[in-house]
Amino acid sequence: MITLNTYLNEKNHTSPAIASAVSTIANVGVEISKLLQRGALADIHGEAGNQNVQGEEQKKLDVISNDLLLDALSANSVCAGVASEELDDATPANPNGEVLVLFDPLDGSSNIDINMSVGTIFSILPYQNQGSEVTNNDFLQTGRNQLASGYIVYGPSTMLAITFGNGVAMFSLDPASNEYVLIEEAVKISAATNEYAINASNYRHWLPPMQQYIDELIAGKDGVRGKNYNTRWVAAMVGDVHRILCRGGVFTYPFDTKDPKKPGKLRLMYEANPMALLIEQAGGLATDAVNNILDIEPTDIHQRVPVVLGSSEEVERVKALHA
Ligand code: AFP
């Protein structure tokens, strides 16, 4: 039985600083998992009564999870600063720290109150300005610079997926010992799939190539793709990406014209980039329909981006239709 701590420290998968940051995040994940297990009894349901920088209503658990991660990472000397979906600007920590941590503390907030899967997504970047206090600009690095990325999915069991740029490992949290135990060391996504995830209620706002792609999947055996497809939608990206890492599939939150200020719903730095690295490391692809997600030059820590990721045959088809 290999625990996360053994994996991080004894198998030389990564540097001590990155291992320490991941360990801090994983420990907070145990706390969030316990709160979710108690649900309404832990007073975590309902609205917090504030809006975040994106103008979205914050749930109580968004705020609690954000505070837990912020406090724990700020107290870890390896961390130079953090950026979060729930914080307007980057928060400086130790100016001599080696890494920057970005996170979506609680992905899939609309699932909290209905006892469905939610998650925590994180991305770790090198800090290139040691000795100075971090600013937002320090975080504006492409996804290719990520030293590690991963998520914790809080479902019927709590699981953690992580990459250090050399494959994807998956762990399951043992609630008896509070240890994450390795269950799969080389996660691979099949190139072909017959499952897709999209919120189809936005169909009329999509660009014609995305409408054509989904039309093809719905046509199934009778259309150009020649096989039947099935839809799955968790409404938490963590849940959909977890399913794709487990059994393949394609997930997309594409460009849409619903709100001109939001060219896609998902955030590049703490949602799309960390998931794109996991997906690529498991043999899949991640694109905004034209460019690889990991090559997009960020201009803002909260910028949004269209996302198509998962099994390579499907992602290639979407790219071909958009070319
Ligand atoms: P939050 O970041 O507000 O929790 O939203 C979750 C999310 O960005 C992503 O995880 C889901 O795939 C997507 O929203 C669900 O969006 P819809 O509510 O439009 O289906």
PDB file of C-alpha atoms in Angstrom, residues 72-291:
ATOM      1  CA  ALA A  72      -2.723  26.460   5.066  1.00  0.00           C
ATOM      2  CA  LEU A  73      -0.735  27.483   1.982  1.00  0.00           C
ATOM      3  CA  SER A  74       0.181  30.911   3.407  1.00  0.00           C
ATOM      4  CA  ALA A  75       1.635  29.120   6.448  1.00  0.00           C
ATOM      5  CA  ASN A  76       3.789  26.867   4.253  1.00  0.00           C
ATOM      6  CA  SER A  77       7.160  28.544   3.584  1.00  0.00           C
ATOM      7  CA  VAL A  78       7.521  26.943   0.126  1.00  0.00           C
ATOM      8  CA  CYS A  79       4.588  29.012  -1.091  1.00  0.00           C
ATOM      9  CA  ALA A  80       5.369  32.492  -2.447  1.00  0.00           C
ATOM     10  CA  GLY A  81       1.736  33.343  -3.107  1.00  0.00           C
ATOM     11  CA  VAL A  82      -1.691  32.045  -3.994  1.00  0.00           C
ATOM     12  CA  ALA A  83      -4.398  32.954  -6.493  1.00  0.00           C
ATOM     13  CA  SER A  84      -7.959  31.700  -6.178  1.00  0.00           C
ATOM     14  CA  GLU A  85     -11.269  31.863  -8.001  1.00  0.00           C
ATOM     15  CA  GLU A  86     -12.647  33.459  -4.859  1.00  0.00           C
ATOM     16  CA  LEU A  87      -9.978  36.194  -4.434  1.00  0.00           C
ATOM     17  CA  ASP A  88      -9.842  39.328  -6.588  1.00  0.00           C
ATOM     18  CA  ASP A  89      -6.027  39.487  -6.553  1.00  0.00           C
ATOM     19  CA  ALA A  90      -3.108  37.229  -5.756  1.00  0.00           C
ATOM     20  CA  THR A  91      -2.279  36.939  -2.050  1.00  0.00           C
ATOM     21  CA  PRO A  92       1.439  37.159  -1.221  1.00  0.00           C
ATOM     22  CA  ALA A  93       2.939  34.604   1.172  1.00  0.00           C
ATOM     23  CA  ASN A  94       6.682  33.944   1.672  1.00  0.00           C
ATOM     24  CA  PRO A  95       8.679  36.120  -0.812  1.00  0.00           C
ATOM     25  CA  ASN A  96      11.432  33.482  -0.731  1.00  0.00           C
ATOM     26  CA  GLY A  97       9.006  30.651  -1.508  1.00  0.00           C
ATOM     27  CA  GLU A  98       9.684  28.539  -4.576  1.00  0.00           C
ATOM     28  CA  VAL A  99       6.165  27.982  -5.870  1.00  0.00           C
ATOM     29  CA  LEU A 100       2.918  29.768  -6.699  1.00  0.00           C
ATOM     30  CA  VAL A 101      -0.350  27.934  -6.098  1.00  0.00           C
ATOM     31  CA  LEU A 102      -3.591  28.620  -7.962  1.00  0.00           C
ATOM     32  CA  PHE A 103      -6.851  26.939  -7.046  1.00  0.00           C
ATOM     33  CA  ASP A 104     -10.562  26.691  -7.499  1.00  0.00           C
ATOM     34  CA  PRO A 105     -11.327  25.776  -3.881  1.00  0.00           C
ATOM     35  CA  LEU A 106     -14.766  24.311  -4.546  1.00  0.00           C
ATOM     36  CA  ASP A 107     -15.633  23.484  -8.140  1.00  0.00           C
ATOM     37  CA  GLY A 108     -19.264  22.709  -8.935  1.00  0.00           C
ATOM     38  CA  SER A 109     -20.802  24.893  -6.232  1.00  0.00           C
ATOM     39  CA  SER A 110     -24.346  24.274  -7.462  1.00  0.00           C
ATOM     40  CA  ASN A 111     -23.901  20.625  -6.403  1.00  0.00           C
ATOM     41  CA  ILE A 112     -23.105  21.332  -2.732  1.00  0.00           C
ATOM     42  CA  ASP A 113     -26.646  21.689  -1.441  1.00  0.00           C
ATOM     43  CA  ILE A 114     -27.925  18.640  -3.361  1.00  0.00           C
ATOM     44  CA  ASN A 115     -25.285  16.199  -2.072  1.00  0.00           C
ATOM     45  CA  MET A 116     -23.618  15.641  -5.467  1.00  0.00           C
ATOM     46  CA  SER A 117     -19.951  15.516  -6.454  1.00  0.00           C
ATOM     47  CA  VAL A 118     -17.819  18.658  -6.115  1.00  0.00           C
ATOM     48  CA  GLY A 119     -14.061  19.158  -6.121  1.00  0.00           C
ATOM     49  CA  THR A 120     -10.929  21.222  -5.549  1.00  0.00           C
ATOM     50  CA  ILE A 121      -8.663  21.996  -8.541  1.00  0.00           C
ATOM     51  CA  PHE A 122      -5.068  23.184  -8.183  1.00  0.00           C
ATOM     52  CA  SER A 123      -2.124  24.277 -10.291  1.00  0.00           C
ATOM     53  CA  ILE A 124       1.462  24.826  -9.118  1.00  0.00           C
ATOM     54  CA  LEU A 125       3.791  27.196 -10.980  1.00  0.00           C
ATOM     55  CA  PRO A 126       7.420  28.156 -10.356  1.00  0.00           C
ATOM     56  CA  TYR A 127       8.005  31.483  -8.626  1.00  0.00           C
ATOM     57  CA  GLN A 128      10.463  33.354 -10.799  1.00  0.00           C
ATOM     58  CA  ASN A 129      10.900  36.518  -8.740  1.00  0.00           C
ATOM     59  CA  GLN A 130      12.191  35.188  -5.430  1.00  0.00           C
ATOM     60  CA  GLY A 131      12.971  37.847  -2.851  1.00  0.00           C
ATOM     61  CA  SER A 132      10.113  40.142  -3.963  1.00  0.00           C
ATOM     62  CA  GLU A 133       6.484  40.058  -2.915  1.00  0.00           C
ATOM     63  CA  VAL A 134       4.299  38.375  -5.545  1.00  0.00           C
ATOM     64  CA  THR A 135       1.959  40.310  -7.808  1.00  0.00           C
ATOM     65  CA  ASN A 136      -0.747  39.103 -10.196  1.00  0.00           C
ATOM     66  CA  ASN A 137       1.777  39.297 -13.055  1.00  0.00           C
ATOM     67  CA  ASP A 138       3.943  36.573 -11.490  1.00  0.00           C
ATOM     68  CA  PHE A 139       1.100  34.102 -12.097  1.00  0.00           C
ATOM     69  CA  LEU A 140       0.732  34.921 -15.793  1.00  0.00           C
ATOM     70  CA  GLN A 141       2.625  31.893 -17.109  1.00  0.00           C
ATOM     71  CA  THR A 142       1.386  29.411 -19.699  1.00  0.00           C
ATOM     72  CA  GLY A 143       0.044  26.047 -18.562  1.00  0.00           C
ATOM     73  CA  ARG A 144       3.213  24.406 -19.937  1.00  0.00           C
ATOM     74  CA  ASN A 145       5.088  25.946 -16.988  1.00  0.00           C
ATOM     75  CA  GLN A 146       3.029  24.016 -14.441  1.00  0.00           C
ATOM     76  CA  LEU A 147       5.209  21.972 -12.080  1.00  0.00           C
ATOM     77  CA  ALA A 148       2.211  19.978 -10.898  1.00  0.00           C
ATOM     78  CA  SER A 149      -1.544  20.023 -11.202  1.00  0.00           C
ATOM     79  CA  GLY A 150      -4.419  17.996  -9.917  1.00  0.00           C
ATOM     80  CA  TYR A 151      -7.832  17.800  -8.353  1.00  0.00           C
ATOM     81  CA  ILE A 152      -9.589  16.268  -5.390  1.00  0.00           C
ATOM     82  CA  VAL A 153     -13.063  14.952  -6.190  1.00  0.00           C
ATOM     83  CA  TYR A 154     -15.465  14.671  -3.258  1.00  0.00           C
ATOM     84  CA  GLY A 155     -17.914  11.991  -4.367  1.00  0.00           C
ATOM     85  CA  PRO A 156     -19.130   8.807  -2.721  1.00  0.00           C
ATOM     86  CA  SER A 157     -15.411   8.477  -1.936  1.00  0.00           C
ATOM     87  CA  THR A 158     -12.789  11.212  -2.018  1.00  0.00           C
ATOM     88  CA  MET A 159     -10.116  10.796  -4.688  1.00  0.00           C
ATOM     89  CA  LEU A 160      -7.088  12.774  -5.743  1.00  0.00           C
ATOM     90  CA  ALA A 161      -5.522  12.825  -9.220  1.00  0.00           C
ATOM     91  CA  ILE A 162      -2.103  14.386  -9.719  1.00  0.00           C
ATOM     92  CA  THR A 163       0.538  14.932 -12.371  1.00  0.00           C
ATOM     93  CA  PHE A 164       4.086  16.250 -12.110  1.00  0.00           C
ATOM     94  CA  GLY A 165       4.405  16.236 -15.900  1.00  0.00           C
ATOM     95  CA  ASN A 166       5.321  12.579 -16.068  1.00  0.00           C
ATOM     96  CA  GLY A 167       2.044  10.642 -16.117  1.00  0.00           C
ATOM     97  CA  VAL A 168      -1.019  10.769 -13.901  1.00  0.00           C
ATOM     98  CA  ALA A 169      -1.466   9.010 -10.562  1.00  0.00           C
ATOM     99  CA  MET A 170      -4.745   8.509  -8.718  1.00  0.00           C
ATOM    100  CA  PHE A 171      -5.272   8.108  -4.977  1.00  0.00           C
ATOM    101  CA  SER A 172      -8.288   7.233  -2.857  1.00  0.00           C
ATOM    102  CA  LEU A 173      -8.765   8.743   0.611  1.00  0.00           C
ATOM    103  CA  ASP A 174      -9.148   6.182   3.374  1.00  0.00           C
ATOM    104  CA  PRO A 175     -11.501   7.928   5.849  1.00  0.00           C
ATOM    105  CA  ALA A 176     -10.347   5.595   8.638  1.00  0.00           C
ATOM    106  CA  SER A 177      -6.697   6.688   8.496  1.00  0.00           C
ATOM    107  CA  ASN A 178      -7.078  10.020   6.636  1.00  0.00           C
ATOM    108  CA  GLU A 179      -4.399   8.768   4.225  1.00  0.00           C
ATOM    109  CA  TYR A 180      -4.613   8.950   0.444  1.00  0.00           C
ATOM    110  CA  VAL A 181      -3.722   5.523  -0.961  1.00  0.00           C
ATOM    111  CA  LEU A 182      -2.366   4.995  -4.493  1.00  0.00           C
ATOM    112  CA  ILE A 183      -4.800   3.072  -6.678  1.00  0.00           C
ATOM    113  CA  GLU A 184      -3.477   3.732 -10.200  1.00  0.00           C
ATOM    114  CA  GLU A 185      -0.035   4.950 -11.194  1.00  0.00           C
ATOM    115  CA  ALA A 186      -0.307   5.399 -14.958  1.00  0.00           C
ATOM    116  CA  VAL A 187      -3.800   6.608 -15.810  1.00  0.00           C
ATOM    117  CA  LYS A 188      -4.508   6.467 -19.579  1.00  0.00           C
ATOM    118  CA  ILE A 189      -7.444   7.837 -21.585  1.00  0.00           C
ATOM    119  CA  SER A 190      -8.640   5.812 -24.567  1.00  0.00           C
ATOM    120  CA  ALA A 191      -8.407   7.617 -27.924  1.00  0.00           C
ATOM    121  CA  ALA A 192     -11.966   6.556 -28.860  1.00  0.00           C
ATOM    122  CA  THR A 193     -15.105   7.052 -26.789  1.00  0.00           C
ATOM    123  CA  ASN A 194     -18.876   7.155 -27.091  1.00  0.00           C
ATOM    124  CA  GLU A 195     -19.518   9.543 -24.158  1.00  0.00           C
ATOM    125  CA  TYR A 196     -19.658  13.316 -24.314  1.00  0.00           C
ATOM    126  CA  ALA A 197     -20.339  16.012 -21.722  1.00  0.00           C
ATOM    127  CA  ILE A 198     -21.820  19.387 -22.610  1.00  0.00           C
ATOM    128  CA  ASN A 199     -24.551  21.642 -21.250  1.00  0.00           C
ATOM    129  CA  ALA A 200     -26.798  21.421 -24.322  1.00  0.00           C
ATOM    130  CA  SER A 201     -29.160  24.120 -23.074  1.00  0.00           C
ATOM    131  CA  ASN A 202     -26.619  26.590 -24.526  1.00  0.00           C
ATOM    132  CA  TYR A 203     -26.932  25.104 -28.050  1.00  0.00           C
ATOM    133  CA  ARG A 204     -28.380  28.253 -29.624  1.00  0.00           C
ATOM    134  CA  HIS A 205     -25.430  30.334 -28.330  1.00  0.00           C
ATOM    135  CA  TRP A 206     -22.678  28.101 -29.761  1.00  0.00           C
ATOM    136  CA  LEU A 207     -20.729  28.738 -32.970  1.00  0.00           C
ATOM    137  CA  PRO A 208     -21.864  26.679 -36.019  1.00  0.00           C
ATOM    138  CA  PRO A 209     -18.875  24.220 -35.854  1.00  0.00           C
ATOM    139  CA  MET A 210     -19.773  23.244 -32.282  1.00  0.00           C
ATOM    140  CA  GLN A 211     -23.446  22.895 -33.223  1.00  0.00           C
ATOM    141  CA  GLN A 212     -22.374  20.684 -36.132  1.00  0.00           C
ATOM    142  CA  TYR A 213     -20.168  18.554 -33.850  1.00  0.00           C
ATOM    143  CA  ILE A 214     -22.981  17.890 -31.362  1.00  0.00           C
ATOM    144  CA  ASP A 215     -25.438  17.284 -34.235  1.00  0.00           C
ATOM    145  CA  GLU A 216     -23.060  14.592 -35.499  1.00  0.00           C
ATOM    146  CA  LEU A 217     -22.928  12.900 -32.083  1.00  0.00           C
ATOM    147  CA  ILE A 218     -26.702  13.014 -31.683  1.00  0.00           C
ATOM    148  CA  ALA A 219     -27.157  11.541 -35.190  1.00  0.00           C
ATOM    149  CA  GLY A 220     -25.210   8.521 -33.897  1.00  0.00           C
ATOM    150  CA  LYS A 221     -25.147   5.453 -36.160  1.00  0.00           C
ATOM    151  CA  ASP A 222     -27.272   7.250 -38.738  1.00  0.00           C
ATOM    152  CA  GLY A 223     -24.778  10.109 -39.185  1.00  0.00           C
ATOM    153  CA  VAL A 224     -21.202  10.642 -40.357  1.00  0.00           C
ATOM    154  CA  ARG A 225     -19.683   9.305 -37.119  1.00  0.00           C
ATOM    155  CA  GLY A 226     -21.318   5.904 -37.621  1.00  0.00           C
ATOM    156  CA  LYS A 227     -21.747   5.041 -33.927  1.00  0.00           C
ATOM    157  CA  ASN A 228     -24.086   5.928 -31.083  1.00  0.00           C
ATOM    158  CA  TYR A 229     -23.074   8.324 -28.308  1.00  0.00           C
ATOM    159  CA  ASN A 230     -24.306   8.934 -24.777  1.00  0.00           C
ATOM    160  CA  THR A 231     -24.443  12.206 -22.781  1.00  0.00           C
ATOM    161  CA  ARG A 232     -23.157  12.684 -19.222  1.00  0.00           C
ATOM    162  CA  TRP A 233     -23.070  16.043 -17.349  1.00  0.00           C
ATOM    163  CA  VAL A 234     -22.071  16.344 -13.684  1.00  0.00           C
ATOM    164  CA  ALA A 235     -22.201  20.198 -13.577  1.00  0.00           C
ATOM    165  CA  ALA A 236     -18.835  20.065 -11.814  1.00  0.00           C
ATOM    166  CA  MET A 237     -15.885  19.933 -14.194  1.00  0.00           C
ATOM    167  CA  VAL A 238     -14.002  17.860 -11.622  1.00  0.00           C
ATOM    168  CA  GLY A 239     -16.618  15.114 -11.874  1.00  0.00           C
ATOM    169  CA  ASP A 240     -16.625  15.095 -15.662  1.00  0.00           C
ATOM    170  CA  VAL A 241     -12.808  15.084 -15.903  1.00  0.00           C
ATOM    171  CA  HIS A 242     -12.630  12.323 -13.307  1.00  0.00           C
ATOM    172  CA  ARG A 243     -15.010  10.170 -15.368  1.00  0.00           C
ATOM    173  CA  ILE A 244     -12.905  10.842 -18.483  1.00  0.00           C
ATOM    174  CA  LEU A 245      -9.695   9.805 -16.695  1.00  0.00           C
ATOM    175  CA  CYS A 246     -11.466   6.628 -15.522  1.00  0.00           C
ATOM    176  CA  ARG A 247     -13.158   5.515 -18.774  1.00  0.00           C
ATOM    177  CA  GLY A 248     -12.568   8.068 -21.528  1.00  0.00           C
ATOM    178  CA  GLY A 249     -14.940  10.649 -22.993  1.00  0.00           C
ATOM    179  CA  VAL A 250     -14.963  14.240 -24.128  1.00  0.00           C
ATOM    180  CA  PHE A 251     -15.935  17.294 -22.058  1.00  0.00           C
ATOM    181  CA  THR A 252     -16.595  20.722 -23.455  1.00  0.00           C
ATOM    182  CA  TYR A 253     -17.692  24.116 -22.206  1.00  0.00           C
ATOM    183  CA  PRO A 254     -17.337  25.818 -25.599  1.00  0.00           C
ATOM    184  CA  PHE A 255     -17.247  29.398 -26.772  1.00  0.00           C
ATOM    185  CA  ASP A 256     -20.730  30.873 -26.692  1.00  0.00           C
ATOM    186  CA  THR A 257     -22.316  34.218 -27.404  1.00  0.00           C
ATOM    187  CA  LYS A 258     -24.567  34.311 -24.318  1.00  0.00           C
ATOM    188  CA  ASP A 259     -22.471  36.982 -22.609  1.00  0.00           C
ATOM    189  CA  PRO A 260     -19.886  38.821 -24.758  1.00  0.00           C
ATOM    190  CA  LYS A 261     -17.733  39.364 -21.661  1.00  0.00           C
ATOM    191  CA  LYS A 262     -17.396  35.587 -21.147  1.00  0.00           C
ATOM    192  CA  PRO A 263     -15.813  33.776 -24.120  1.00  0.00           C
ATOM    193  CA  GLY A 264     -16.340  30.442 -22.445  1.00  0.00           C
ATOM    194  CA  LYS A 265     -17.290  29.857 -18.822  1.00  0.00           C
ATOM    195  CA  LEU A 266     -14.220  28.165 -17.405  1.00  0.00           C
ATOM    196  CA  ARG A 267     -11.209  29.952 -15.982  1.00  0.00           C
ATOM    197  CA  LEU A 268      -7.865  29.341 -17.712  1.00  0.00           C
ATOM    198  CA  MET A 269      -5.455  29.542 -14.787  1.00  0.00           C
ATOM    199  CA  TYR A 270      -7.117  27.388 -12.121  1.00  0.00           C
ATOM    200  CA  GLU A 271      -9.579  25.230 -14.076  1.00  0.00           C
ATOM    201  CA  ALA A 272      -8.548  24.728 -17.716  1.00  0.00           C
ATOM    202  CA  ASN A 273      -4.743  24.637 -17.302  1.00  0.00           C
ATOM    203  CA  PRO A 274      -4.552  22.115 -14.448  1.00  0.00           C
ATOM    204  CA  MET A 275      -7.123  19.850 -16.102  1.00  0.00           C
ATOM    205  CA  ALA A 276      -5.398  20.184 -19.497  1.00  0.00           C
ATOM    206  CA  LEU A 277      -2.076  19.030 -18.024  1.00  0.00           C
ATOM    207  CA  LEU A 278      -3.740  16.002 -16.414  1.00  0.00           C
ATOM    208  CA  ILE A 279      -5.545  15.132 -19.644  1.00  0.00           C
ATOM    209  CA  GLU A 280      -2.430  15.497 -21.832  1.00  0.00           C
ATOM    210  CA  GLN A 281      -0.385  13.476 -19.365  1.00  0.00           C
ATOM    211  CA  ALA A 282      -2.992  10.709 -19.569  1.00  0.00           C
ATOM    212  CA  GLY A 283      -2.760  10.663 -23.386  1.00  0.00           C
ATOM    213  CA  GLY A 284      -5.732  12.906 -24.187  1.00  0.00           C
ATOM    214  CA  LEU A 285      -5.936  16.396 -25.718  1.00  0.00           C
ATOM    215  CA  ALA A 286      -7.118  19.778 -24.435  1.00  0.00           C
ATOM    216  CA  THR A 287      -7.911  22.726 -26.709  1.00  0.00           C
ATOM    217  CA  ASP A 288      -9.973  25.903 -26.882  1.00  0.00           C
ATOM    218  CA  ALA A 289     -11.079  24.463 -30.285  1.00  0.00           C
ATOM    219  CA  VAL A 290      -8.115  26.037 -32.078  1.00  0.00           C
ATOM    220  CA  ASN A 291      -5.091  26.267 -29.742  1.00  0.00           C
TER     221      ASN A 291
END
